[in-house]
Coordinates of C-alpha atoms in Angstrom, one line a residue:
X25 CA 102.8 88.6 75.3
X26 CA 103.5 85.3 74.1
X27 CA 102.4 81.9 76.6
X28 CA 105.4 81.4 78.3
X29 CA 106.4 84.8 79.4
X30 CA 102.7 84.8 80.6
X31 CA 102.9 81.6 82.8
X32 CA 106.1 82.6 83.9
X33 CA 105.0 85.8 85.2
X34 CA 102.1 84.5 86.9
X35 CA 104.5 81.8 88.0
X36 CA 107.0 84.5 89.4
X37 CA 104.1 86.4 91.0
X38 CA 102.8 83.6 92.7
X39 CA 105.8 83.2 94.4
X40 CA 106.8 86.6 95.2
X41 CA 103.5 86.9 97.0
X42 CA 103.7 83.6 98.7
X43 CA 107.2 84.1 99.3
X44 CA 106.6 87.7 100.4
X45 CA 103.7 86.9 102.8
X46 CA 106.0 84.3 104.3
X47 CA 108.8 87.0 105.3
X48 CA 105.6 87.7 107.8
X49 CA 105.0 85.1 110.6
X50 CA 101.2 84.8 109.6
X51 CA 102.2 81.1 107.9
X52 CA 102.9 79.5 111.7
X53 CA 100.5 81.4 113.2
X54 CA 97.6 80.2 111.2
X55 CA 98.6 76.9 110.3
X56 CA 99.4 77.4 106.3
X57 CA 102.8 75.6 107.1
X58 CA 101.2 73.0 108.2
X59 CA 99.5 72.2 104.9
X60 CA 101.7 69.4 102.7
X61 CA 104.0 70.8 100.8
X62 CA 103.9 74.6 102.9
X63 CA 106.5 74.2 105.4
X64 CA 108.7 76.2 103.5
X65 CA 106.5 79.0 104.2
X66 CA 107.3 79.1 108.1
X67 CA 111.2 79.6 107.6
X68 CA 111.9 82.9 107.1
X69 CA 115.6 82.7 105.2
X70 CA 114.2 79.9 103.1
X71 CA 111.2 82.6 102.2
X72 CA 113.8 85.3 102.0
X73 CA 115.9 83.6 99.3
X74 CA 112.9 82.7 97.4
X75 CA 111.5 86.1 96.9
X76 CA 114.8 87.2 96.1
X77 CA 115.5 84.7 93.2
X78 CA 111.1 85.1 92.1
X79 CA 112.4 89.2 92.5
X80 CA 115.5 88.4 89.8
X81 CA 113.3 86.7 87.5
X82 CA 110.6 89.0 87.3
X83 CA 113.2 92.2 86.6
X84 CA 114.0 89.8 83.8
X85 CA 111.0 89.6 82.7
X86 CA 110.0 92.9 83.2
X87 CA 113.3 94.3 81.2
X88 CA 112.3 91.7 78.8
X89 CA 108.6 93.4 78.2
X90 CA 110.2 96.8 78.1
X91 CA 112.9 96.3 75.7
X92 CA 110.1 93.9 73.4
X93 CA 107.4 96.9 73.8
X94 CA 109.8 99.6 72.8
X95 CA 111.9 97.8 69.9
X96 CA 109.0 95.6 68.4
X97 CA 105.6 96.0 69.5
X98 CA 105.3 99.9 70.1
X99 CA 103.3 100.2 66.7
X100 CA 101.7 97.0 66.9
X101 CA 99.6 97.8 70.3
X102 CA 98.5 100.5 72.9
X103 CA 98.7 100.0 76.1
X104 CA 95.5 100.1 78.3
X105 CA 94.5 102.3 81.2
X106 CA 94.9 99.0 83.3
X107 CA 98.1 98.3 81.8
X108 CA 99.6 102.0 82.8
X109 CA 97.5 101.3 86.8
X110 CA 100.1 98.0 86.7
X111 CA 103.2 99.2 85.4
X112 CA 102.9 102.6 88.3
X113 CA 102.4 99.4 90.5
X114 CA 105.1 97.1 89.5
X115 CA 107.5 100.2 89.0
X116 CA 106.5 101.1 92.5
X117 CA 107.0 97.5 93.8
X118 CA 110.4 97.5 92.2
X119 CA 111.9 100.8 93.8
X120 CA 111.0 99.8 96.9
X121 CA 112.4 96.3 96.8
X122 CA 115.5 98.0 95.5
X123 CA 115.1 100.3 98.4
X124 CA 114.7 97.2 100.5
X125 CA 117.5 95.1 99.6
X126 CA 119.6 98.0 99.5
X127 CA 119.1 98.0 103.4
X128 CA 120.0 94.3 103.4
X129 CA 123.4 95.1 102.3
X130 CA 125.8 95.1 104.8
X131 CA 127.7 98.3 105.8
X132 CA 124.6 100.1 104.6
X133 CA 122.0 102.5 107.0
X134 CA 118.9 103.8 106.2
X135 CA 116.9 105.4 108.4
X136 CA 114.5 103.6 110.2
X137 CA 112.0 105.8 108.9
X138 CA 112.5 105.3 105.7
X139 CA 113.3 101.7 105.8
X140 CA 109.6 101.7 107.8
X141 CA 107.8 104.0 104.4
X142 CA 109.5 101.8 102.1
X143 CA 108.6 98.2 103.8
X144 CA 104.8 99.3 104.2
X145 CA 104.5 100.9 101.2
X146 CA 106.1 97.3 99.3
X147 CA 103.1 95.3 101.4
X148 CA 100.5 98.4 100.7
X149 CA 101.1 98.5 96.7
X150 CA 101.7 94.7 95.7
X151 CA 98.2 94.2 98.1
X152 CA 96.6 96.8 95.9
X153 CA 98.0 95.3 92.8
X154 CA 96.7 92.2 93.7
X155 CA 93.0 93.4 94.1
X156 CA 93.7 95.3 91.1
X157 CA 95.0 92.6 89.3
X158 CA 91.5 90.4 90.0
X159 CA 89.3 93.1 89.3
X160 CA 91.5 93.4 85.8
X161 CA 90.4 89.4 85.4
X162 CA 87.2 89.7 86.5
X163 CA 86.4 92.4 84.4
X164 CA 88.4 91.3 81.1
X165 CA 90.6 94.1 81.2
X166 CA 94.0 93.6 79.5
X167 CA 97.6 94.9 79.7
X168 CA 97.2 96.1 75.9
X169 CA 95.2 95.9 73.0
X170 CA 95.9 95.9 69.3
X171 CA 96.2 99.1 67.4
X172 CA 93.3 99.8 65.2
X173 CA 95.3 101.4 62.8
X174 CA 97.3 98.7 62.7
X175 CA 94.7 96.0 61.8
X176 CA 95.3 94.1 58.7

């Protein structure tokens, strides 16, 4: 993965979590808005909007990695058992945001119930993937590695 794709994605991941905390009212509550430059975090549709564009731009990033890994880099590198952990993660992420937004639509119904699974289980897995995430840094775990095979 080249530089920019990377910072991107952390980029977009920084603001999907920020963002997606936000949709929570913990930023009021505890005073984060307060900090300069966080009110943003304490209004809901201006959170909302944010994690919906941050969601856009990580499908598109996503789509991009897919379509790379599959039409160019498929032979070049393997992915890890960290990198599969992730990508059950982000795939789980993104079915229930679909899932989610779905719900937004209007003239739409879910069930409660459902609506309720999906919701907790979009907070349960990006929470995990976070802690995953760190422990992937912390222990120098990557996405992929090179092929040794392919090793010139």
């Amino acid at each position: 993965m080249n530089k920019a794709i990377k910072y991107l994605y952390f980029i977009t991941l920084l603001f999907l979590t920020l963002s997606g905390f936000g949709q929570m009212p913990i930023a009021k509550r505890y005073y984060i808005s307060d900090l300069p430059g966080m009110a943003w975090m304490a209004k809901f549709f201006v959170t909302h909007y944010i994690h919906y564009v941050a969601g856009a731009v990580f499908l598109c990033i996503a789509a991009y990695l897919v379509v790379d890994y599959f039409l160019s880099r498929k032979e070049e590198i393997k992915i890890t058992a960290s990198g599969y952990v992730k990508s059950f993660f982000l795939l789980i992420l993104i079915v229930s945001g679909f899932t989610l937004v779905y719900n937004n639509f209007e003239g739409t119904y879910l069930d409660s119930g459902i609506v309720f699974i999906m919701a907790i289980a979009h907070l349960l897995i990006a929470m995990l993937l976070l802690f995953f995430s760190l422990f992937t840094v912390i222990a120098k775990k990557k996405w992929a590695v090179q092929r040794k095979d392919n090793i010139k």
